[in-house]
Coordinates of C-alpha atoms in Angstrom, one line a residue:
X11 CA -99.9 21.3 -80.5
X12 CA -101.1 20.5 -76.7
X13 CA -98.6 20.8 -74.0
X14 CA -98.7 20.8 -70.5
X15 CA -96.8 22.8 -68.4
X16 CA -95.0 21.7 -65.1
X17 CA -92.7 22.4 -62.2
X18 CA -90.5 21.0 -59.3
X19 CA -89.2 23.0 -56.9
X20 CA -89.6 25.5 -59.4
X21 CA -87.7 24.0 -62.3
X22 CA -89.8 24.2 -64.9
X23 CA -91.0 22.2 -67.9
X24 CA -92.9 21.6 -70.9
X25 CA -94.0 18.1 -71.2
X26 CA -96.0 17.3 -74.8
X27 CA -97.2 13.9 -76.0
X28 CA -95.0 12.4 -78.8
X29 CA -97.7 9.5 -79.1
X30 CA -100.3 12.3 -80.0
X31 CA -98.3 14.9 -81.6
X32 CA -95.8 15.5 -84.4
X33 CA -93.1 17.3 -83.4
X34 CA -90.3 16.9 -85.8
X35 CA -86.6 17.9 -84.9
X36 CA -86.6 18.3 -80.7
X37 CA -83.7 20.6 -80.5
X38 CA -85.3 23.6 -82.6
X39 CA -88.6 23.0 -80.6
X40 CA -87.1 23.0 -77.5
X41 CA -85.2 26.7 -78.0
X42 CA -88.8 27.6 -79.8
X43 CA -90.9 26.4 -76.6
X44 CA -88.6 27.3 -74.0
X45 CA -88.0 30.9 -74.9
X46 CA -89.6 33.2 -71.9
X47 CA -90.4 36.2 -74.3
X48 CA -91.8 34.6 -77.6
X49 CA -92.7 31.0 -76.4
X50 CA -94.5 29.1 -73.3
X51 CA -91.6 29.6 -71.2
X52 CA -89.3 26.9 -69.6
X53 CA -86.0 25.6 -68.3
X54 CA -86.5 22.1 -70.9
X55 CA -88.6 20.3 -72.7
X56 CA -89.4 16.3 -71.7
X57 CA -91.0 14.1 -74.1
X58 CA -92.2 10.3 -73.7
X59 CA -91.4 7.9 -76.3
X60 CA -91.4 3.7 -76.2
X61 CA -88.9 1.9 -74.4
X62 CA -87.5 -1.6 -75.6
X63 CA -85.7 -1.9 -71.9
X64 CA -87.9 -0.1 -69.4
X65 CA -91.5 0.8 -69.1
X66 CA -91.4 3.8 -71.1
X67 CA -88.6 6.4 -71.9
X68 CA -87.9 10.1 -71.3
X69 CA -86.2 12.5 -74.2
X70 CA -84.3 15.7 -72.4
X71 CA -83.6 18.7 -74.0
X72 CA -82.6 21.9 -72.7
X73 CA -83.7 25.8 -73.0
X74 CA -80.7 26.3 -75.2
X75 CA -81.5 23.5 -77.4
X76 CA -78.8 20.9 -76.3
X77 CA -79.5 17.6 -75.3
X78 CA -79.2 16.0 -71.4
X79 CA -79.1 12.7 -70.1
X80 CA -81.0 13.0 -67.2
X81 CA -82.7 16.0 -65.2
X82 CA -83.8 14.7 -61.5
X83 CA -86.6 17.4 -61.1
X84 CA -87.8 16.6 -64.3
X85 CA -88.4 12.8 -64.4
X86 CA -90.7 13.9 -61.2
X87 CA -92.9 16.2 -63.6
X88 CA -92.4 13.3 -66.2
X89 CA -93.3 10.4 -64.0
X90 CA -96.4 12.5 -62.6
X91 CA -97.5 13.2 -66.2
X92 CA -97.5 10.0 -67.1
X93 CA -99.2 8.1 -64.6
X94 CA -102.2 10.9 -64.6
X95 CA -101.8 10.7 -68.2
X96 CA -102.1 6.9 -68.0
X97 CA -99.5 6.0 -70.2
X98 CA -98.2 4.1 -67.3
X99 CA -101.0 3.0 -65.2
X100 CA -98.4 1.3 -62.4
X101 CA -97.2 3.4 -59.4
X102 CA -94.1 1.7 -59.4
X103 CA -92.2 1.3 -63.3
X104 CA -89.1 2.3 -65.0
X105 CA -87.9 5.0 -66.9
X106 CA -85.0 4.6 -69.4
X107 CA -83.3 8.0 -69.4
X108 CA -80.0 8.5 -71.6
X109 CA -77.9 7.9 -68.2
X110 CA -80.3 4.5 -68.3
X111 CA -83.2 3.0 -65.9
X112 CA -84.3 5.0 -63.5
X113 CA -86.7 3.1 -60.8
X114 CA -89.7 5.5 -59.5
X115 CA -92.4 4.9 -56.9
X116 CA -95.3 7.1 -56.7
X117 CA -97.6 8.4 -53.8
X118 CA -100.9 9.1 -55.1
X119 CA -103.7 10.7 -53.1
X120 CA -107.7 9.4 -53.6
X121 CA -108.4 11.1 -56.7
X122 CA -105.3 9.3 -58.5
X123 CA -103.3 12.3 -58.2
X124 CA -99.2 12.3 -57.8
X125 CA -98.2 13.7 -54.8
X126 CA -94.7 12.8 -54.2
X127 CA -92.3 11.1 -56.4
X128 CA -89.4 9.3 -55.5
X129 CA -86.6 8.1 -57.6
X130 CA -83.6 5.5 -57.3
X131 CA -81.2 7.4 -59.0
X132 CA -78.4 4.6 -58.8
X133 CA -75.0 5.7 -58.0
X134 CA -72.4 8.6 -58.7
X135 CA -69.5 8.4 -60.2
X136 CA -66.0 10.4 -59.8
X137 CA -64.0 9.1 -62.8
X138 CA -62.7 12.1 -64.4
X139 CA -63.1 10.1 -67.4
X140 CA -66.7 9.4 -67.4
X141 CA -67.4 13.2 -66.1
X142 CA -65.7 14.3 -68.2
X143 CA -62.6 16.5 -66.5
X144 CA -58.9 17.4 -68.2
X145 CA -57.1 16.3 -64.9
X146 CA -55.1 13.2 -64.4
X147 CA -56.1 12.3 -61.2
X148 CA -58.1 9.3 -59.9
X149 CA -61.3 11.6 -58.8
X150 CA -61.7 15.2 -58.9
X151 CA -62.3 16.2 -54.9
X152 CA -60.8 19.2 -53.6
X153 CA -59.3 20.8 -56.6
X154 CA -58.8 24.5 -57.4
X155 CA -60.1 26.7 -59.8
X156 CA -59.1 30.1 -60.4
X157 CA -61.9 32.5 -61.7
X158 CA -61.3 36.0 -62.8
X159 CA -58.5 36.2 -60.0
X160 CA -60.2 34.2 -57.1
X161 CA -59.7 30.6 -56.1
X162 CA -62.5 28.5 -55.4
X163 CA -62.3 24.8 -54.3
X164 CA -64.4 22.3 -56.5
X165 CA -65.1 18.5 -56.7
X166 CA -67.3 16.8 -59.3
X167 CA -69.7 14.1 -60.0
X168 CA -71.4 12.4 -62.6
X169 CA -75.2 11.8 -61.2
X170 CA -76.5 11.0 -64.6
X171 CA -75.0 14.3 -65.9
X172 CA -72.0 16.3 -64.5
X173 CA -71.7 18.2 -61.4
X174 CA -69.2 20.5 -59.9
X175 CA -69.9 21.5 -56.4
X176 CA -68.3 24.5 -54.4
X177 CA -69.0 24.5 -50.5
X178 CA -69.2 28.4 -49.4
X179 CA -69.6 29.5 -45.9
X180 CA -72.2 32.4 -47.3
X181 CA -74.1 33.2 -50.4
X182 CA -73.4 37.3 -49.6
X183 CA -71.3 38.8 -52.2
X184 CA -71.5 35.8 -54.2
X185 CA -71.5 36.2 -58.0
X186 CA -73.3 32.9 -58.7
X187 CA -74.1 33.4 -62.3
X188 CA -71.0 34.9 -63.2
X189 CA -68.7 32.5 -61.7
X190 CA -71.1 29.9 -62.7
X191 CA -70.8 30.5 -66.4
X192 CA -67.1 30.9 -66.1
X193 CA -67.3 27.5 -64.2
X194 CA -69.3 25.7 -67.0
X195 CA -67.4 26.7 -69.9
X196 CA -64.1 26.4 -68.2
X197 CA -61.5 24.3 -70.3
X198 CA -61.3 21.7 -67.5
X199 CA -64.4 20.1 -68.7
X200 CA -64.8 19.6 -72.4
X201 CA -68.4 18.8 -72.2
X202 CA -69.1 22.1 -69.6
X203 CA -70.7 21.7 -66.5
X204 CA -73.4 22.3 -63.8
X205 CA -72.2 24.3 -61.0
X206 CA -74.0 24.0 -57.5
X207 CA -72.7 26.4 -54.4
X208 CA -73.8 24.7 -51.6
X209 CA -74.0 26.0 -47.9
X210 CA -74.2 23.9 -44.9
X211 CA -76.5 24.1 -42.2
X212 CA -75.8 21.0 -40.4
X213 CA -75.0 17.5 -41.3
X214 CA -79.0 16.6 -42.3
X215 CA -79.9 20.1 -44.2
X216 CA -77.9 22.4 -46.9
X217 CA -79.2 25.3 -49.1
X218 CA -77.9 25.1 -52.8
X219 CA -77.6 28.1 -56.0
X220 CA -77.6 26.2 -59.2
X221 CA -76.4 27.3 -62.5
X222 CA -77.5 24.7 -64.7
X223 CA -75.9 23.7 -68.5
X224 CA -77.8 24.7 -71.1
X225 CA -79.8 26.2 -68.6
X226 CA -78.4 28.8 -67.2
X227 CA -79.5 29.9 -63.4
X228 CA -82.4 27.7 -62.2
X229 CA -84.0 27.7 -59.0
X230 CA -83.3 23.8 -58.6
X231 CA -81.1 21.1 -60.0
X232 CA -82.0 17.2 -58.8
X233 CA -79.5 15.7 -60.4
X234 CA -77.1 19.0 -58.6
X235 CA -78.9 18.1 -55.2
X236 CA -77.8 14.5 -55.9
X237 CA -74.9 14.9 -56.2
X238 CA -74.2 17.4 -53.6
X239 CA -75.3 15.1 -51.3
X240 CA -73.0 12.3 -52.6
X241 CA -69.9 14.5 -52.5
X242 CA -71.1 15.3 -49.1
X243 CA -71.4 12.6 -47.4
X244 CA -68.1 10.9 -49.3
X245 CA -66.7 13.7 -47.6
X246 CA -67.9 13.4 -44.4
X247 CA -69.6 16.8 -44.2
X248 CA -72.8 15.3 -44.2
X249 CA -75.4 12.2 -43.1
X250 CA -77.2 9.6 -45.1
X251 CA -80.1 11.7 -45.3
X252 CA -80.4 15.4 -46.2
X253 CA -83.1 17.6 -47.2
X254 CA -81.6 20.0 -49.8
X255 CA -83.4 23.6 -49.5
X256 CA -83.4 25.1 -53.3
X257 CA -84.3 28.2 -54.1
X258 CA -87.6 26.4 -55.7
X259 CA -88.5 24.1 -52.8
X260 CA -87.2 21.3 -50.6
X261 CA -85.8 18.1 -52.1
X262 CA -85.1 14.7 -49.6
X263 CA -82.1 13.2 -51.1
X264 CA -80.6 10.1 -49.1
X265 CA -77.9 7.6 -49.5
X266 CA -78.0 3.6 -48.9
X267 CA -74.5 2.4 -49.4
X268 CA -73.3 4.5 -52.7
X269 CA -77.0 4.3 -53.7
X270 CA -78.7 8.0 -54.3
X271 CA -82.7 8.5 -53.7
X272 CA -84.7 12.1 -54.6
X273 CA -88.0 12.5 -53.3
X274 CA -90.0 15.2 -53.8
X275 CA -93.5 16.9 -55.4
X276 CA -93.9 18.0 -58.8
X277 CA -97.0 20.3 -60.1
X278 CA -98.4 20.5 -63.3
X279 CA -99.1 24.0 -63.5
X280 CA -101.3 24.5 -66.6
X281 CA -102.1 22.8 -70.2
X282 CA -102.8 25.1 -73.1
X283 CA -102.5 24.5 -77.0
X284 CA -99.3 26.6 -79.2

């Protein structure tokens, strides 16, 4: 099977051809794939298939098997392979994702290479319902969480998947993937959840620590930069536009209205056969 490898702001991927190749039930490949020590390597596994709605569609599926609506650094890979793969031959289509279209607009250099991607991500949501989270309240901002004897404050949002975001002073001392996994599988959310600790610099720049769902730590989260961004600015902490410093790279996330947009590179970094 041929597969190409990719990354965005170091989240990385294996992208493989479903028009090309058989490759039967996606959640066993994925865990095969993905594994660092006996396969290729990788945080997911994206795979194009036809779309009756948008211009082409995007199948998610995690390290750990499971499947994801969305993944914001990896629609950039996907979108990249696809134009330089020309199974979209527009720089400017849409991408049905299980969180649904997603709008993307490409800048390519001379040689018909992708440089940057940028996506309309459409808008977040904070019904508890739709996230999901066991609270009865109208949105979940500002809430406390209690984890192995320390309270942390939290809010979440759905940005195509879920999102709970923790605003710390400092990363020192900071058991991100412990408290992270405590986080995610935390009876407050039935369906678990991302968890992004997020410093402020100022109002236009934050760093973030991602642990991801079915991921584990990752050293970037789109959709997690989306919609730390969102929470951010419903909160007032910061502006419309804000360049999110990962651990992997930099990501431009802005707001117009309630409106999210990601920019950023993606790399493929190289094709082989398993």
């Amino acid at each position: 099977m041929n597969f190409t490898k990719m990354q965005a702001a170091g989240n990385d991927f294996i992208l493989i051809n479903s028009f090309e190749e058989k490759l039967g039930d996606y959640s066993n490949l994925a865990e095969k794939l993905c594994h660092r020590k006996y396969g290729i390597g990788a945080d997911g596994i994206l795979i194009p298939e036809k779309s009756e709605i948008g211009d082409i569609k995007m199948i998610y599926f995690n390290s750990d098997g499971s499947q994801s609506a969305m993944c914001g650094n990896g629609i950039r890979c996907f979108s990249k392979y696809i134009y330089e793969n020309k199974l979209v031959e527009k720089k400017s289509f849409s991408v049905e994702t299980g969180d649904g279209l997603k709008y993307i607009q490409l800048t390519v250099d001379k040689e018909n290479v992708v440089n940057t991607v940028k996506v309309d991500m459409g808008e977040g949501t904070l019904d508890p319902k739709k996230l999901p989270v066991a609270l009865d309240k109208n949105e979940i901002i500002n809430e406390k969480i209690n984890i192995k004897g320390k309270e942390y404050t939290f809010s979440t949002i759905l940005t195509g998947v879920i999102h709970t975001v923790i605003f710390v002073n400092t990363f020192d001392n900071l058991d991100i993937n412990g408290i992270g996994r405590e986080i995610e599988i935390h009876p407050l959310f039935p369906e678990k959840t991302n968890v992004n600790f997020v410093k402020i610099i100022d109002k236009n720049n934050v760093e973030i620590r991602t642990w991801e769902r079915g991921a584990g730590r990752t050293l970037a989260c789109g959709t997690g930069s989306c919609g730390t961004v969102a929470l951010g600015n419903y909160l007032n902490l910061l502006d419309n536009d804000v360049n999110v410093h990962t651990e992997g790279g930099v990501l431009n996330i802005s707001m117009k209205g309630k409106r999210i947009y990601m920019e950023g590179s993606a790399t493929t970094v190289f094709k082989g056969v398993i």
